[in-house]
Short mmCIF file of C-alpha atoms in Angstrom, two decimals:
data_model
loop_
_atom_site.label_atom_id
_atom_site.label_comp_id
_atom_site.label_asym_id
_atom_site.label_seq_id
_atom_site.Cartn_x
_atom_site.Cartn_y
_atom_site.Cartn_z
CA UNK N 1 -0.04 0.00 -0.01
CA UNK N 2 1.56 3.34 -1.10
CA UNK N 3 1.38 6.44 0.95
CA UNK N 4 -0.62 9.38 -0.53
CA UNK N 5 2.61 11.18 -1.47
CA UNK N 6 4.21 8.15 -3.23
CA UNK N 7 0.92 7.54 -5.08
CA UNK N 8 0.86 11.14 -6.23
CA UNK N 9 4.45 10.90 -7.47
CA UNK N 10 3.68 7.65 -9.26
CA UNK N 11 0.51 8.99 -10.83
CA UNK N 12 2.41 12.13 -12.15
CA UNK N 13 5.23 9.87 -13.56
CA UNK N 14 2.68 7.69 -15.33
CA UNK N 15 0.61 10.53 -16.66
CA UNK N 16 3.74 12.06 -18.04
CA UNK N 17 4.95 8.77 -19.58
CA UNK N 18 1.50 8.22 -21.13
CA UNK N 19 1.66 11.66 -22.75
CA UNK N 20 5.14 11.44 -24.18
CA UNK N 21 6.41 7.86 -24.17
CA UNK N 22 9.75 8.97 -22.73
CA UNK N 23 11.51 8.09 -19.50
CA UNK N 24 10.56 10.70 -16.86
CA UNK N 25 13.08 12.42 -14.54
CA UNK N 26 12.49 14.16 -11.24
CA UNK N 27 13.07 17.57 -12.73
CA UNK N 28 10.17 17.07 -15.11
CA UNK N 29 7.93 16.04 -12.32
CA UNK N 30 8.90 19.09 -10.22
CA UNK N 31 8.52 21.55 -13.05
CA UNK N 32 5.13 20.19 -14.54
CA UNK N 33 3.34 18.81 -11.53
CA UNK N 34 2.25 20.50 -8.32
CA UNK N 35 3.45 17.79 -5.93
CA UNK N 36 3.84 20.04 -2.95
CA UNK N 37 7.30 18.65 -1.98
CA UNK N 38 10.89 19.60 -2.62
CA UNK N 39 12.97 18.22 -5.64
CA UNK N 40 15.06 16.21 -3.11
CA UNK N 41 11.92 14.62 -1.73
CA UNK N 42 10.71 13.64 -5.18
CA UNK N 43 14.13 12.13 -6.04
CA UNK N 44 13.87 10.18 -2.79
CA UNK N 45 10.32 9.03 -3.43
CA UNK N 46 11.38 7.81 -6.99
CA UNK N 47 14.14 5.76 -5.52
CA UNK N 48 11.78 4.17 -3.11
CA UNK N 49 9.29 3.43 -5.91
CA UNK N 50 12.04 1.93 -8.00
CA UNK N 51 13.33 -0.26 -5.17
CA UNK N 52 9.67 -1.51 -4.67
CA UNK N 53 9.27 -2.42 -8.35
CA UNK N 54 6.72 0.27 -9.33
CA UNK N 55 9.07 1.99 -11.78
CA UNK N 56 12.40 1.14 -13.43
CA UNK N 57 15.22 2.88 -15.17
CA UNK N 58 15.63 1.71 -18.79
CA UNK N 59 19.16 1.24 -19.79
CA UNK N 60 21.37 4.06 -18.58
CA UNK N 61 18.68 6.65 -18.85
CA UNK N 62 18.38 9.11 -15.92
CA UNK N 63 14.56 8.85 -16.26
CA UNK N 64 12.15 6.17 -15.16
CA UNK N 65 9.16 4.33 -16.67
CA UNK N 66 6.41 2.49 -15.01
CA UNK N 67 6.26 -1.31 -14.59
CA UNK N 68 3.14 -3.52 -14.75
CA UNK N 69 3.05 -3.28 -10.97
CA UNK N 70 3.20 0.57 -11.09
CA UNK N 71 0.31 0.65 -13.70
CA UNK N 72 -1.81 -1.70 -11.44
CA UNK N 73 -1.43 0.64 -8.39
CA UNK N 74 -2.28 3.57 -10.77
CA UNK N 75 -5.38 1.85 -12.13
CA UNK N 76 -6.62 0.57 -8.77
CA UNK N 77 -6.33 4.19 -7.49
CA UNK N 78 -8.10 5.57 -10.59
CA UNK N 79 -10.99 2.94 -10.18
CA UNK N 80 -11.62 4.27 -6.63
CA UNK N 81 -11.41 7.90 -7.54
CA UNK N 82 -14.70 9.94 -7.64
CA UNK N 83 -14.03 10.92 -11.23
CA UNK N 84 -13.98 7.24 -12.44
CA UNK N 85 -15.14 5.03 -9.60
CA UNK N 86 -18.81 4.13 -10.03
CA UNK N 87 -19.56 7.33 -12.18
CA UNK N 88 -21.44 7.12 -15.34
CA UNK N 89 -19.75 7.98 -18.68
CA UNK N 90 -20.21 11.44 -19.85
CA UNK N 91 -23.40 12.20 -21.94
CA UNK N 92 -21.26 13.37 -24.87
CA UNK N 93 -19.31 10.03 -24.90
CA UNK N 94 -22.45 7.96 -24.79
CA UNK N 95 -23.94 10.09 -27.50
CA UNK N 96 -20.86 9.73 -29.69
CA UNK N 97 -21.20 5.99 -29.42
CA UNK N 98 -24.99 6.00 -30.10
CA UNK N 99 -26.10 5.63 -33.70
CA UNK N 100 -29.21 4.95 -35.75
CA UNK N 101 -28.38 1.41 -36.75
CA UNK N 102 -31.26 -1.03 -36.41
CA UNK N 103 -29.45 -4.29 -37.22
CA UNK N 104 -27.12 -5.76 -34.59
CA UNK N 105 -24.12 -6.17 -36.86
CA UNK N 106 -24.32 -2.56 -38.04
CA UNK N 107 -24.62 -1.37 -34.39
CA UNK N 108 -21.69 -3.37 -33.30
CA UNK N 109 -19.60 -2.23 -36.19
CA UNK N 110 -20.36 1.47 -35.54
CA UNK N 111 -19.73 1.12 -31.82
CA UNK N 112 -16.35 -0.53 -32.47
CA UNK N 113 -15.54 2.29 -34.82
CA UNK N 114 -16.42 5.04 -32.50
CA UNK N 115 -14.71 3.22 -29.62
CA UNK N 116 -11.44 3.05 -31.62
CA UNK N 117 -11.73 6.73 -32.55
CA UNK N 118 -12.35 7.73 -29.01
CA UNK N 119 -9.44 5.78 -27.48
CA UNK N 120 -6.91 5.68 -30.36
CA UNK N 121 -6.47 2.03 -29.67
CA UNK N 122 -7.67 -1.32 -31.05
CA UNK N 123 -11.33 -1.98 -30.19
CA UNK N 124 -13.06 -5.32 -30.36
CA UNK N 125 -16.84 -5.77 -29.88
CA UNK N 126 -17.94 -9.37 -29.69
CA UNK N 127 -21.47 -10.12 -30.51
CA UNK N 128 -23.59 -12.08 -28.06
CA UNK N 129 -23.52 -15.84 -28.37
CA UNK N 130 -26.20 -16.72 -30.99
CA UNK N 131 -26.84 -20.19 -29.42
CA UNK N 132 -28.23 -18.52 -26.30
CA UNK N 133 -30.15 -15.78 -28.15
CA UNK N 134 -33.89 -15.64 -27.94
CA UNK N 135 -35.58 -16.58 -31.19
CA UNK N 136 -38.25 -14.21 -32.56
CA UNK N 137 -39.22 -16.15 -35.57
CA UNK N 138 -38.34 -19.31 -37.46
CA UNK N 139 -39.35 -19.63 -41.14
CA UNK N 140 -39.02 -22.64 -43.32
CA UNK N 141 -39.14 -21.82 -47.09
CA UNK N 142 -39.68 -24.60 -49.59
CA UNK N 143 -37.24 -24.33 -52.43
CA UNK N 144 -38.32 -27.74 -54.01
CA UNK N 145 -39.71 -31.07 -52.83
CA UNK N 146 -36.20 -32.02 -51.60
CA UNK N 147 -34.84 -28.69 -50.49
CA UNK N 148 -35.70 -25.95 -48.00
CA UNK N 149 -34.26 -22.78 -46.60
CA UNK N 150 -34.30 -22.24 -42.77
CA UNK N 151 -34.43 -18.55 -41.68
CA UNK N 152 -33.90 -17.73 -38.00
CA UNK N 153 -34.58 -14.19 -36.73
CA UNK N 154 -33.35 -13.52 -33.22
CA UNK N 155 -34.82 -10.97 -30.93
CA UNK N 156 -31.76 -8.77 -31.17
CA UNK N 157 -32.14 -8.48 -35.00
CA UNK N 158 -29.74 -11.07 -36.31
CA UNK N 159 -30.93 -12.89 -39.34
CA UNK N 160 -29.43 -16.34 -39.96
CA UNK N 161 -30.18 -18.90 -42.71
CA UNK N 162 -29.16 -22.32 -43.87
CA UNK N 163 -30.05 -24.66 -46.80
CA UNK N 164 -31.15 -28.19 -46.02
CA UNK N 165 -31.77 -31.30 -48.11
CA UNK N 166 -34.35 -33.97 -47.69
CA UNK N 167 -33.90 -37.55 -48.68
CA UNK N 168 -37.58 -37.85 -49.40
CA UNK N 169 -40.12 -35.46 -50.89
CA UNK N 170 -41.58 -33.05 -48.43
CA UNK N 171 -44.57 -30.93 -49.39
CA UNK N 172 -45.27 -27.34 -48.40
CA UNK N 173 -48.00 -28.38 -45.96
CA UNK N 174 -45.71 -30.58 -43.89
CA UNK N 175 -43.20 -27.84 -43.84
CA UNK N 176 -45.71 -25.30 -42.67
CA UNK N 177 -46.81 -27.69 -39.93
CA UNK N 178 -43.31 -28.08 -38.59
CA UNK N 179 -42.67 -24.33 -38.85
CA UNK N 180 -45.77 -23.50 -36.71
CA UNK N 181 -44.82 -26.21 -34.17
CA UNK N 182 -41.22 -25.03 -33.68
CA UNK N 183 -42.23 -21.35 -33.52
CA UNK N 184 -44.73 -22.39 -30.73
CA UNK N 185 -41.88 -23.98 -28.75
CA UNK N 186 -39.26 -21.30 -29.53
CA UNK N 187 -41.46 -18.04 -29.02
CA UNK N 188 -39.23 -15.81 -26.96
CA UNK N 189 -36.88 -18.58 -26.03
CA UNK N 190 -33.37 -19.79 -26.89
CA UNK N 191 -32.35 -23.24 -27.95
CA UNK N 192 -30.77 -23.65 -24.50
CA UNK N 193 -34.23 -22.63 -22.97
CA UNK N 194 -36.09 -25.14 -25.04
CA UNK N 195 -33.70 -27.96 -24.26
CA UNK N 196 -33.76 -27.28 -20.48
CA UNK N 197 -37.59 -26.81 -20.35
CA UNK N 198 -38.65 -29.51 -22.84
CA UNK N 199 -42.22 -30.38 -22.00
CA UNK N 200 -44.24 -33.47 -22.91
CA UNK N 201 -45.54 -31.94 -26.18
CA UNK N 202 -42.06 -31.20 -27.38
CA UNK N 203 -40.89 -34.63 -26.47
CA UNK N 204 -43.73 -36.12 -28.41
CA UNK N 205 -43.17 -33.78 -31.38
CA UNK N 206 -39.60 -34.94 -31.61
CA UNK N 207 -40.62 -38.44 -32.25
CA UNK N 208 -41.48 -37.00 -35.73
CA UNK N 209 -38.31 -37.61 -37.75
CA UNK N 210 -38.94 -34.40 -39.81
CA UNK N 211 -39.26 -32.25 -36.72
CA UNK N 212 -36.18 -33.78 -35.26
CA UNK N 213 -34.20 -33.25 -38.52
CA UNK N 214 -35.26 -29.63 -38.88
CA UNK N 215 -34.50 -28.94 -35.22
CA UNK N 216 -31.02 -30.36 -35.59
CA UNK N 217 -30.54 -28.14 -38.66
CA UNK N 218 -31.67 -25.07 -36.68
CA UNK N 219 -29.10 -25.81 -34.02
CA UNK N 220 -26.39 -26.23 -36.66
CA UNK N 221 -27.38 -22.91 -38.28
CA UNK N 222 -27.02 -21.24 -34.84
CA UNK N 223 -23.74 -22.91 -34.10
CA UNK N 224 -22.26 -21.96 -37.45
CA UNK N 225 -22.87 -18.26 -36.59
CA UNK N 226 -21.19 -18.41 -33.24
CA UNK N 227 -17.71 -17.79 -34.56
CA UNK N 228 -16.40 -14.87 -36.50
CA UNK N 229 -18.70 -12.50 -34.67
CA UNK N 230 -15.95 -9.98 -33.68
CA UNK N 231 -15.87 -6.49 -34.92
CA UNK N 232 -12.20 -5.36 -34.72
CA UNK N 233 -11.06 -1.88 -35.59
CA UNK N 234 -8.05 0.24 -34.92
CA UNK N 235 -4.98 -1.84 -35.86
CA UNK N 236 -3.48 1.17 -37.61
CA UNK N 237 -3.79 3.09 -34.44
CA UNK N 238 -1.66 0.57 -32.61
CA UNK N 239 0.94 0.67 -35.47
CA UNK N 240 1.29 4.43 -34.76
CA UNK N 241 2.34 3.83 -31.20
CA UNK N 242 6.09 3.78 -30.51
CA UNK N 243 5.78 0.40 -28.79
CA UNK N 244 4.53 -1.28 -32.12
CA UNK N 245 6.51 0.92 -34.61
CA UNK N 246 7.70 -2.45 -36.05
CA UNK N 247 4.64 -4.35 -37.52
CA UNK N 248 6.41 -7.71 -36.46
CA UNK N 249 5.93 -6.83 -32.77
CA UNK N 250 2.18 -6.57 -33.30
CA UNK N 251 1.81 -9.63 -35.33
CA UNK N 252 1.75 -12.25 -32.42
CA UNK N 253 -1.03 -10.08 -30.65
CA UNK N 254 -3.22 -9.97 -33.60
CA UNK N 255 -2.81 -13.70 -34.27
CA UNK N 256 -4.04 -14.43 -30.71
CA UNK N 257 -6.97 -12.06 -30.96
CA UNK N 258 -8.18 -13.88 -33.99
CA UNK N 259 -9.56 -16.37 -31.48
CA UNK N 260 -12.78 -14.76 -30.27
CA UNK N 261 -12.70 -16.82 -27.04
CA UNK N 262 -9.57 -15.00 -25.68
CA UNK N 263 -11.72 -11.98 -24.58
CA UNK N 264 -14.37 -14.23 -23.09
CA UNK N 265 -11.57 -15.95 -21.06
CA UNK N 266 -10.93 -12.56 -19.34
CA UNK N 267 -14.19 -13.24 -17.48
CA UNK N 268 -13.50 -16.89 -16.69
CA UNK N 269 -11.24 -15.97 -13.65
CA UNK N 270 -14.03 -14.49 -11.63
CA UNK N 271 -17.55 -13.26 -11.45
CA UNK N 272 -17.00 -9.75 -12.80
CA UNK N 273 -20.57 -9.10 -13.80
CA UNK N 274 -20.99 -5.78 -15.41
CA UNK N 275 -17.70 -4.39 -13.86
CA UNK N 276 -14.99 -2.99 -16.13
CA UNK N 277 -12.08 -5.33 -16.12
CA UNK N 278 -8.43 -4.02 -16.57
CA UNK N 279 -5.74 -6.49 -17.29
CA UNK N 280 -2.25 -4.97 -17.45
CA UNK N 281 0.73 -6.56 -19.27
CA UNK N 282 1.81 -9.73 -17.63
CA UNK N 283 -1.64 -10.10 -16.00
CA UNK N 284 -2.86 -11.08 -19.40
CA UNK N 285 -3.06 -14.62 -20.70
CA UNK N 286 -1.91 -15.91 -23.11
CA UNK N 287 1.70 -14.64 -23.02
CA UNK N 288 1.44 -12.96 -26.32
CA UNK N 289 -0.74 -10.25 -24.65
CA UNK N 290 1.85 -9.54 -22.03
CA UNK N 291 2.98 -6.36 -23.78
CA UNK N 292 -0.52 -4.80 -23.92
CA UNK N 293 -3.37 -3.76 -21.54
CA UNK N 294 -6.96 -4.95 -22.03
CA UNK N 295 -9.91 -2.94 -20.72
CA UNK N 296 -13.07 -4.90 -21.20
CA UNK N 297 -16.69 -5.13 -20.04
CA UNK N 298 -19.69 -7.32 -20.69
CA UNK N 299 -23.13 -6.18 -21.99
CA UNK N 300 -26.36 -7.92 -22.67
CA UNK N 301 -28.27 -10.41 -20.78
CA UNK N 302 -26.23 -13.11 -18.80
CA UNK N 303 -25.19 -16.03 -21.03
CA UNK N 304 -26.49 -14.18 -24.03
CA UNK N 305 -24.06 -11.19 -23.45
CA UNK N 306 -21.24 -10.00 -25.45
CA UNK N 307 -17.96 -8.33 -24.66
CA UNK N 308 -16.66 -4.86 -25.50
CA UNK N 309 -12.82 -4.28 -25.19
CA UNK N 310 -10.01 -1.84 -25.96
CA UNK N 311 -6.55 -3.15 -26.35
CA UNK N 312 -3.46 -0.93 -26.38
CA UNK N 313 0.00 -0.43 -25.03
CA UNK N 314 0.34 -0.49 -21.16
CA UNK N 315 0.96 3.21 -21.63
CA UNK N 316 -2.66 3.83 -22.56
CA UNK N 317 -4.80 6.67 -21.23
CA UNK N 318 -6.59 4.44 -18.76
CA UNK N 319 -9.07 7.14 -17.55
CA UNK N 320 -10.32 7.85 -21.14
CA UNK N 321 -10.37 4.18 -22.12
CA UNK N 322 -12.24 3.01 -19.02
CA UNK N 323 -14.86 5.75 -19.60
CA UNK N 324 -15.23 4.84 -23.28
CA UNK N 325 -15.62 1.13 -22.52
CA UNK N 326 -18.38 1.97 -19.95
CA UNK N 327 -20.07 4.21 -22.54
CA UNK N 328 -20.05 1.32 -25.07
CA UNK N 329 -21.58 -1.01 -22.42
CA UNK N 330 -24.26 1.55 -21.70
CA UNK N 331 -25.16 1.78 -25.45
CA UNK N 332 -25.21 -1.95 -25.90
CA UNK N 333 -26.80 -2.94 -22.57
CA UNK N 334 -30.36 -3.56 -23.87
CA UNK N 335 -29.53 -5.61 -26.95
#
């Protein structure tokens, strides 16, 4: 636990490093920040912070830079401050993220774009898991006696479809009967809900091979759309950062982030609920993310929720990024 004075010195050093990406010396802190102590005291506090592992002197430079431990102390203090703490994002920031999009994919894409613009970092918005989304309507369109098109509309506006083939001729009346039957079971429910709450009428209906076949195809249709639901924007913003001036240093990070489950894994280590999670450098898994910080939050309803995240150098503007992520959560909370 740092004393108030050491916390102020550490915060000033981190703010200066975030702004300029250069090692920070005691003279800079004394000249630019009102710390209320003498230059000798600042030098002494920097030495103590370095010995404790909060800052480090790179190479032979006279200045210091924060370590992951230093950033963690800074972020923990930031999260408990009145300006960030439990406060809501500014109205302007929320309004910047809001848009007139009516379809989910468009909404997520525009939110990701605004988030990247606001933070100057990489933004990733993961769509809710389709398999646990509530189904609004299911349509079966006959293409021929041996082919049909399944169309699934979820309550959040996603439209999914899948072709299916029959080994025997199926007329339109049979298809319409199955469509009405499945819509009765699925109305306002997800596949998970239907499986968990299966009543006698559904069990009886599933004895019909055609009903079972089409239900299996509906599940496959939903599962096929679970992956590749991430909206990623802002790679060029990262390339402009000094930490990633060489594209090769960013490649391992982007390869890991191609796997959508990485962000969901952030929430596997504890019940974070709707809280904003900040993972700094070495706190991240896998190891490829040890050079970046991730600020993320969940949105939506429980298992059907998605994830909004910002990824950038550990030298990111945490205050701005946390506020932006919370604004995105607020915009997306009701989908």
